[in-house]
GROMACS .gro file of C-alpha atoms in nm:
model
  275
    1UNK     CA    1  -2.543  -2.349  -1.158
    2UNK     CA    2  -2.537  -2.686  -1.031
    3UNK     CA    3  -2.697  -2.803  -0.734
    4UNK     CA    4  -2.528  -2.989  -0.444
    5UNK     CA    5  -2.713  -3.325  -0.317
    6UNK     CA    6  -2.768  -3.124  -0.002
    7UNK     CA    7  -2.967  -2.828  -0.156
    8UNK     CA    8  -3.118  -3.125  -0.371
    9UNK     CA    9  -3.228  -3.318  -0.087
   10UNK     CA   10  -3.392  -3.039   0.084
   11UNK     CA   11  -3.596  -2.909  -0.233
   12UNK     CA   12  -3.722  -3.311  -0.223
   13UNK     CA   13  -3.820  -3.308   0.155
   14UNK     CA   14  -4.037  -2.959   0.070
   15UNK     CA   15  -4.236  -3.152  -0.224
   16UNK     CA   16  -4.269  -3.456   0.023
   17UNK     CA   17  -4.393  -3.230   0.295
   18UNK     CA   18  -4.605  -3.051   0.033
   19UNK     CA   19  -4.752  -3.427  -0.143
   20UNK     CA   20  -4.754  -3.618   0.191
   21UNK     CA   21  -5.006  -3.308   0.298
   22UNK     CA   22  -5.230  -3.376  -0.012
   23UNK     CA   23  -5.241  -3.784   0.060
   24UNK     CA   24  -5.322  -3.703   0.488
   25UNK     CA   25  -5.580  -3.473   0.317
   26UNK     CA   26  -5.743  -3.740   0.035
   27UNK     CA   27  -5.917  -3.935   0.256
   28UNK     CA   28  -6.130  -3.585   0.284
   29UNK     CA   29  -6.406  -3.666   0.072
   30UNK     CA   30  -6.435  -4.037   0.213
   31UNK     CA   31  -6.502  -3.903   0.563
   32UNK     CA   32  -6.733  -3.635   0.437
   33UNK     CA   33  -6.939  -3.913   0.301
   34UNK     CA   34  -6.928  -4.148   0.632
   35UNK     CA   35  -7.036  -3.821   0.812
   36UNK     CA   36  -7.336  -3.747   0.592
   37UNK     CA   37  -7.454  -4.112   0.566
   38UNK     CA   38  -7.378  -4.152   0.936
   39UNK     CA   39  -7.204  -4.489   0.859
   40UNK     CA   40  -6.898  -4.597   0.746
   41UNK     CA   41  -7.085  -4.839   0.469
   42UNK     CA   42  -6.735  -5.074   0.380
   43UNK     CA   43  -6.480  -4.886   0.403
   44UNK     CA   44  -6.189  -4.994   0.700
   45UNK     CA   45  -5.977  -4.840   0.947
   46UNK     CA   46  -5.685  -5.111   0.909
   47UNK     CA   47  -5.479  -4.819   0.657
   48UNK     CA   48  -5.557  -4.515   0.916
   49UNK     CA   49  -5.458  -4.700   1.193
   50UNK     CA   50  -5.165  -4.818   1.055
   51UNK     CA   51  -5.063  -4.448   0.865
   52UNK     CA   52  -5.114  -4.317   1.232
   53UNK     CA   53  -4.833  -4.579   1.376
   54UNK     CA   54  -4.566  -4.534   1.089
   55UNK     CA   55  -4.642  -4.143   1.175
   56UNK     CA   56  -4.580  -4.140   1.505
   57UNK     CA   57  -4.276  -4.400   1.439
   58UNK     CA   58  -4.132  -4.158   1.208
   59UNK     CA   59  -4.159  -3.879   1.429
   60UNK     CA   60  -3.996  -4.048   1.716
   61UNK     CA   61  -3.742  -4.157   1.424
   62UNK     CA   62  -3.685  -3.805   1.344
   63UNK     CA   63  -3.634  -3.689   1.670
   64UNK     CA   64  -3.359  -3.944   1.698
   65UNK     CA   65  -3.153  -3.784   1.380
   66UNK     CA   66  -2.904  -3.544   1.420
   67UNK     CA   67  -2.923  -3.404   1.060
   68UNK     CA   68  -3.176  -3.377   0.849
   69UNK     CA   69  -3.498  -3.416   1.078
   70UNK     CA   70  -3.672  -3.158   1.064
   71UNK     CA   71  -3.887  -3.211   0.775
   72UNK     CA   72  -3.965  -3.551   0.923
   73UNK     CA   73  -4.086  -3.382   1.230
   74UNK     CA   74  -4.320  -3.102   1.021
   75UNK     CA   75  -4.525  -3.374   0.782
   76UNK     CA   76  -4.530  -3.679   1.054
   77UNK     CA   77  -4.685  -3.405   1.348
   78UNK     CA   78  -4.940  -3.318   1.081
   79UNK     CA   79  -5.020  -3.684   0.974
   80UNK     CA   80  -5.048  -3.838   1.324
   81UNK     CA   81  -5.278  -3.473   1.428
   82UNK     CA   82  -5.506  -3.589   1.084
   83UNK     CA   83  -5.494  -3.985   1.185
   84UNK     CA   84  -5.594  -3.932   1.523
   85UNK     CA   85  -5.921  -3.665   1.320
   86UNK     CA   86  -6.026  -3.943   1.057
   87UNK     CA   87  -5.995  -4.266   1.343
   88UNK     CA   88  -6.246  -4.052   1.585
   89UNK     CA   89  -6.507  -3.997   1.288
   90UNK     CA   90  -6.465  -4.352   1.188
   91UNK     CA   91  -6.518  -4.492   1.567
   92UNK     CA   92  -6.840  -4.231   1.617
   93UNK     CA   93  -7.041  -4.356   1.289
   94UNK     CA   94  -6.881  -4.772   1.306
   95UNK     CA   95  -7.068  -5.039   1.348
   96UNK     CA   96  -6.970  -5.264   1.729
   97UNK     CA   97  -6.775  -5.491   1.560
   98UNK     CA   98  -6.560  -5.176   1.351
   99UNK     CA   99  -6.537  -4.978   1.661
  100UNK     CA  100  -6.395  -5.327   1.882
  101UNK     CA  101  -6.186  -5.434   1.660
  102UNK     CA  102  -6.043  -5.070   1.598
  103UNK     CA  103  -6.019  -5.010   1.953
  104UNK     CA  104  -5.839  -5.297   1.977
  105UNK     CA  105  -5.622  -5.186   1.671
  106UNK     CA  106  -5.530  -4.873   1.830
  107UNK     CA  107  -5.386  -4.994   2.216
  108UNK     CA  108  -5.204  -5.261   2.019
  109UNK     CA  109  -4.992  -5.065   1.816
  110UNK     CA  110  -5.045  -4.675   1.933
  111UNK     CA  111  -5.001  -4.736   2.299
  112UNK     CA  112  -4.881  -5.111   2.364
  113UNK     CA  113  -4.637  -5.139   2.094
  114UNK     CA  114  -4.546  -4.781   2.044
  115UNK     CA  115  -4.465  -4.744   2.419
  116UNK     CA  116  -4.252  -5.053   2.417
  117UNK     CA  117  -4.076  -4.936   2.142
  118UNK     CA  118  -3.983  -4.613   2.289
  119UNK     CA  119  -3.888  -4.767   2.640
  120UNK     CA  120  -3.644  -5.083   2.515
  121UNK     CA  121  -3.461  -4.874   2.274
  122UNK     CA  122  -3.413  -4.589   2.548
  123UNK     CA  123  -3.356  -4.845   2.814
  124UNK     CA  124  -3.130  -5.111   2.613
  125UNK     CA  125  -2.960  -4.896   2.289
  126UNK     CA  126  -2.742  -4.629   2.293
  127UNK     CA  127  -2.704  -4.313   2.059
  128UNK     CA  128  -2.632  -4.486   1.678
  129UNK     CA  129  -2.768  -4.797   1.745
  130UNK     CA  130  -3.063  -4.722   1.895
  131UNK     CA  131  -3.118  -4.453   1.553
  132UNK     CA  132  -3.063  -4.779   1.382
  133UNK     CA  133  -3.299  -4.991   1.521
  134UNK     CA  134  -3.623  -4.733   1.532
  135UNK     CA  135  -3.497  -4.677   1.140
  136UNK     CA  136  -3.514  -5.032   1.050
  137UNK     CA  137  -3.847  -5.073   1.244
  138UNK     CA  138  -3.995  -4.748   1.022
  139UNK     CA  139  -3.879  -4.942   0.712
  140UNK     CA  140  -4.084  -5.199   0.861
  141UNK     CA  141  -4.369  -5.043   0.904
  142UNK     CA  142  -4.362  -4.849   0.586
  143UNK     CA  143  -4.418  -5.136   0.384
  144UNK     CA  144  -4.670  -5.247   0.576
  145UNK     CA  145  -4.908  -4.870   0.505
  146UNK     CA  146  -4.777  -4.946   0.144
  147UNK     CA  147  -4.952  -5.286   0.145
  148UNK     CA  148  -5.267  -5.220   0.383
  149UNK     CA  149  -5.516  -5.082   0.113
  150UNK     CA  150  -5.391  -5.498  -0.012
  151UNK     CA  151  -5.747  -5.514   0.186
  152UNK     CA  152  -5.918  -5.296  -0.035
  153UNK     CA  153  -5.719  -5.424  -0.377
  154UNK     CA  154  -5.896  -5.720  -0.272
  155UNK     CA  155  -6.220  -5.613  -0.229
  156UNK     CA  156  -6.173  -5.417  -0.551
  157UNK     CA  157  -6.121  -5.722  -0.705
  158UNK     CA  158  -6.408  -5.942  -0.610
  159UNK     CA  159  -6.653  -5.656  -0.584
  160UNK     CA  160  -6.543  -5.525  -0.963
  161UNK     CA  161  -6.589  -5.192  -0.779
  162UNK     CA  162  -6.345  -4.904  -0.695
  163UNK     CA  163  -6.585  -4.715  -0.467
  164UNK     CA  164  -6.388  -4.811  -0.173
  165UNK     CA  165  -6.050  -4.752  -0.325
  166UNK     CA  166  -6.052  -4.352  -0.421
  167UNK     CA  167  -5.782  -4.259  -0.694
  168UNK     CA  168  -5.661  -3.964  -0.515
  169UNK     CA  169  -5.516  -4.159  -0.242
  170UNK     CA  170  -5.342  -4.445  -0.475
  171UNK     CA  171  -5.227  -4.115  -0.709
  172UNK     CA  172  -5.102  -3.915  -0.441
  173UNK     CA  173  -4.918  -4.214  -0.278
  174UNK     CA  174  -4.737  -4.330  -0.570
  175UNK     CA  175  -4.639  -3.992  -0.622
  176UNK     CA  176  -4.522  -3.928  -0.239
  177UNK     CA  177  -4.358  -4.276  -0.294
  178UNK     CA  178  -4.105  -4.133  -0.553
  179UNK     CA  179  -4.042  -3.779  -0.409
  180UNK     CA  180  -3.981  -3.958  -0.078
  181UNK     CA  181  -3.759  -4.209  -0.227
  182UNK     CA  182  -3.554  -3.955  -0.385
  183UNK     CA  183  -3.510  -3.723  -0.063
  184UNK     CA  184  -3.394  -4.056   0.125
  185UNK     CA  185  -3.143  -4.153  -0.147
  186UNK     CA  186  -3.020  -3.800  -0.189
  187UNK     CA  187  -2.947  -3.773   0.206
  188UNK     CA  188  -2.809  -4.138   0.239
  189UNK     CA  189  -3.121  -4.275   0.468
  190UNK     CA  190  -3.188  -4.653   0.369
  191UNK     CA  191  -3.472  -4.606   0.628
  192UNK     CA  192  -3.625  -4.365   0.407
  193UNK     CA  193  -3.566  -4.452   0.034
  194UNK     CA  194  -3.579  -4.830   0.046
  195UNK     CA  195  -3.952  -4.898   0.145
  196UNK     CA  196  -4.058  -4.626  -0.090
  197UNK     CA  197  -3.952  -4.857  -0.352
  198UNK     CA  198  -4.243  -5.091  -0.237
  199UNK     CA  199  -4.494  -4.800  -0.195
  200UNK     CA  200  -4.430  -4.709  -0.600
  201UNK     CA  201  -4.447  -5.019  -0.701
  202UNK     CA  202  -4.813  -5.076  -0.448
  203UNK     CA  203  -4.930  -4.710  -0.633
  204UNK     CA  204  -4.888  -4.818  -0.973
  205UNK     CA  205  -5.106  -5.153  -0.896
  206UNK     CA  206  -5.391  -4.942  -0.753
  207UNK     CA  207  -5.395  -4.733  -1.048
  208UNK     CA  208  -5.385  -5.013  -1.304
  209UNK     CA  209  -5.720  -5.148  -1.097
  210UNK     CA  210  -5.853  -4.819  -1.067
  211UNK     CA  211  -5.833  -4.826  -1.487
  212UNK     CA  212  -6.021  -5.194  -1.527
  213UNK     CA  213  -6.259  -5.155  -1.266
  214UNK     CA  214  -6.343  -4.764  -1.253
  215UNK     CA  215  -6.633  -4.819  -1.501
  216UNK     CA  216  -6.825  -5.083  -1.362
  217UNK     CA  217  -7.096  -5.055  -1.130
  218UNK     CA  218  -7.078  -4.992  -0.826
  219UNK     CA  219  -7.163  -5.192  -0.507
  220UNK     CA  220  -7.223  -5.116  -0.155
  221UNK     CA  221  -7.193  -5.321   0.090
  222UNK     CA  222  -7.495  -5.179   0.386
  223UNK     CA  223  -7.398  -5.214   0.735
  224UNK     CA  224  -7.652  -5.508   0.907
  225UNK     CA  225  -7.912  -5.307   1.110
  226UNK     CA  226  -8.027  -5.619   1.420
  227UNK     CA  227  -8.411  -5.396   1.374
  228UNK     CA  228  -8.425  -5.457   1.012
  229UNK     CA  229  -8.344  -5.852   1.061
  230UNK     CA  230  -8.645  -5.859   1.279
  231UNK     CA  231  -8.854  -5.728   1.085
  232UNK     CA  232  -8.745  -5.950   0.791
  233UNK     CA  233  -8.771  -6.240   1.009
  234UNK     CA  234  -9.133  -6.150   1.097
  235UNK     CA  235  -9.195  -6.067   0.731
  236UNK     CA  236  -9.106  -6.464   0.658
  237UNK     CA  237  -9.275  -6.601   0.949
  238UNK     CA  238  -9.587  -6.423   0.805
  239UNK     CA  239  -9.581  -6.558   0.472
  240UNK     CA  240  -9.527  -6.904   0.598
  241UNK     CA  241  -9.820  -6.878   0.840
  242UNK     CA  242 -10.006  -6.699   0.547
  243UNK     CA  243  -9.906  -7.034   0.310
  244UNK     CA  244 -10.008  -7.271   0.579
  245UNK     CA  245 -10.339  -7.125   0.629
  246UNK     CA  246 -10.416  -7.120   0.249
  247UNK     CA  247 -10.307  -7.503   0.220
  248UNK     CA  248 -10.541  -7.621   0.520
  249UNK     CA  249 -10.825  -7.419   0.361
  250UNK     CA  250 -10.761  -7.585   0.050
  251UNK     CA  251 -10.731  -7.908   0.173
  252UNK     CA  252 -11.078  -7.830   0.361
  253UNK     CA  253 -11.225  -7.723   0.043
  254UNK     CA  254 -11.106  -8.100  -0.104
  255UNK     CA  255 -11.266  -8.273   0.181
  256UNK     CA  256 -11.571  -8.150   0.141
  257UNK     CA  257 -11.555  -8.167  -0.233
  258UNK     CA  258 -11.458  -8.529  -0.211
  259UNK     CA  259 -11.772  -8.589   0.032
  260UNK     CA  260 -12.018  -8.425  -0.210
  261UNK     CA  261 -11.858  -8.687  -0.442
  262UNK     CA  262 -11.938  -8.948  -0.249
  263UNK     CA  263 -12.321  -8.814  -0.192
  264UNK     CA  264 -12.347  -8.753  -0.512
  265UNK     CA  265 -12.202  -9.122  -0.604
  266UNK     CA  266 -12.431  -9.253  -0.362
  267UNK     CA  267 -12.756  -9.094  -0.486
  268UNK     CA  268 -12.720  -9.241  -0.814
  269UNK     CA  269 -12.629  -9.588  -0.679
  270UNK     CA  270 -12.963  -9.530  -0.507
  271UNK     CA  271 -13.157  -9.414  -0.804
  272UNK     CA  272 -13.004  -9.692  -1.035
  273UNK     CA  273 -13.130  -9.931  -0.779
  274UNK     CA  274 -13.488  -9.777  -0.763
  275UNK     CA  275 -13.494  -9.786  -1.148
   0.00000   0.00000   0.00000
């Protein structure tokens, strides 16, 4: 019995629901780890706080469709509930600078953007058009969470470390990336399937530097504790003043051993002369 694209699209959107709820979840162990060091070492908010926009711009997206939404709504409440769980660890165990600039981060896009989005497209677009314009803005978006862990390819890259890149996360995207692109194509959504395209394409690249650099050692990067400076500060100021005092002594030491010299010098001139 063949199946219709409908009945096709539908048993797509339960995997994506199903995968998308393993890749919200894979940032588990990384959080775990920020909680029991109480800091979040390198690792950066930029992809949370940008997963927790396209969520909430999906949902508001999906709200907007007549047909075929309600799958949409299910994963993106989930993901923007999780966001909103992994951004409040980050911000409790961040250093100043993390927490401004994710503060920062978050009434940008969450509330300033977000809430602009939602008011022009009520205010100034109408029914089909203003489902066109949110979609196109989610395509947006999408490919920009595909290419925020960029960042952390980076980092990858010049640390010849994965630590701060876990392989469940690229795995689980690229994976998401496919099932999602197929549930888009199946139900005619360009908004869906075309910037899942990008987010394979971002997986497999992760992966591939997962494989060069998953054997090397590993390097963290501590967060700068102002005490510890201090006290490394002071540790240097002693050993200069500790340096210093050791040079004056020995200079001391050569003065005096130059004036025996000179005594010395002069009690044989003296002797010499008495001879």
């Amino acid at each position: 019995m063949a199946f219709t694209a409908s009945q096709l699209a539908f048993v797509f959107g339960i995997l994506g629901n199903g995968v998308s709820f393993l890749v919200y979840l894979s940032p588990i162990p990384t959080f775990y780890r920020i909680y029991k060091r109480k800091s979040t070492e390198g690792f950066q908010s930029i992809p949370y706080s940008v997963s927790l926009f396209s969520a909430m711009l999906y949902l508001y997206y999906a709200f907007l469709k007549e047909n075929n939404g309600t799958l949409l709504i299910t994963i993106n409440s989930f993901g923007t509930a999780i966001e909103l769980i992994y951004l409040t660890i980050f911000l409790i165990y961040a250093t100043r600078e993390a927490k401004n600039y994710t503060t920062k981060l978050l009434l940008l896009f969450n509330i300033g953007l977000f809430g602009a989005i939602v008011g022009l497209t009520y205010i100034f677009a109408k029914s089909d058009t203003r489902l066109n314009i949110v979609g196109w803005i989610c395509a947006v978006f999408s490919v920009i969470v595909f290419a925020a862990p960029l960042s952390i390819m980076k980092r990858v890259i010049q640390t010849k470390s994965v630590e701060f890149m876990p392989f469940p996360l690229s795995f689980f995207l690229t994976i998401c990336a496919i099932i999602w692109f197929f549930y888009g194509f199946l139900i005619k959504d360009m908004y869906i399937a075309t910037p899942n395209i990008l987010g394979f394409l971002f997986g497999i690249t992760q992966m591939i530097l997962y494989a060069i650099f998953r054997n090397r050692k590993q390097q963290v990067l501590p967060d700068i504790n102002l005490n510890n400076l201090k006290e490394v500060v002071i540790d240097i100021k002693v050993v200069v003043l500790e340096n210093q005092e050791k040079a004056d002594d020995q200079k001391k030491q050569e003065e005096v051993d130059g004036a025996h010299e000179k005594m010395d010098f002069s009690n044989k001139q003296e002797v010499g002369l008495t001879t």
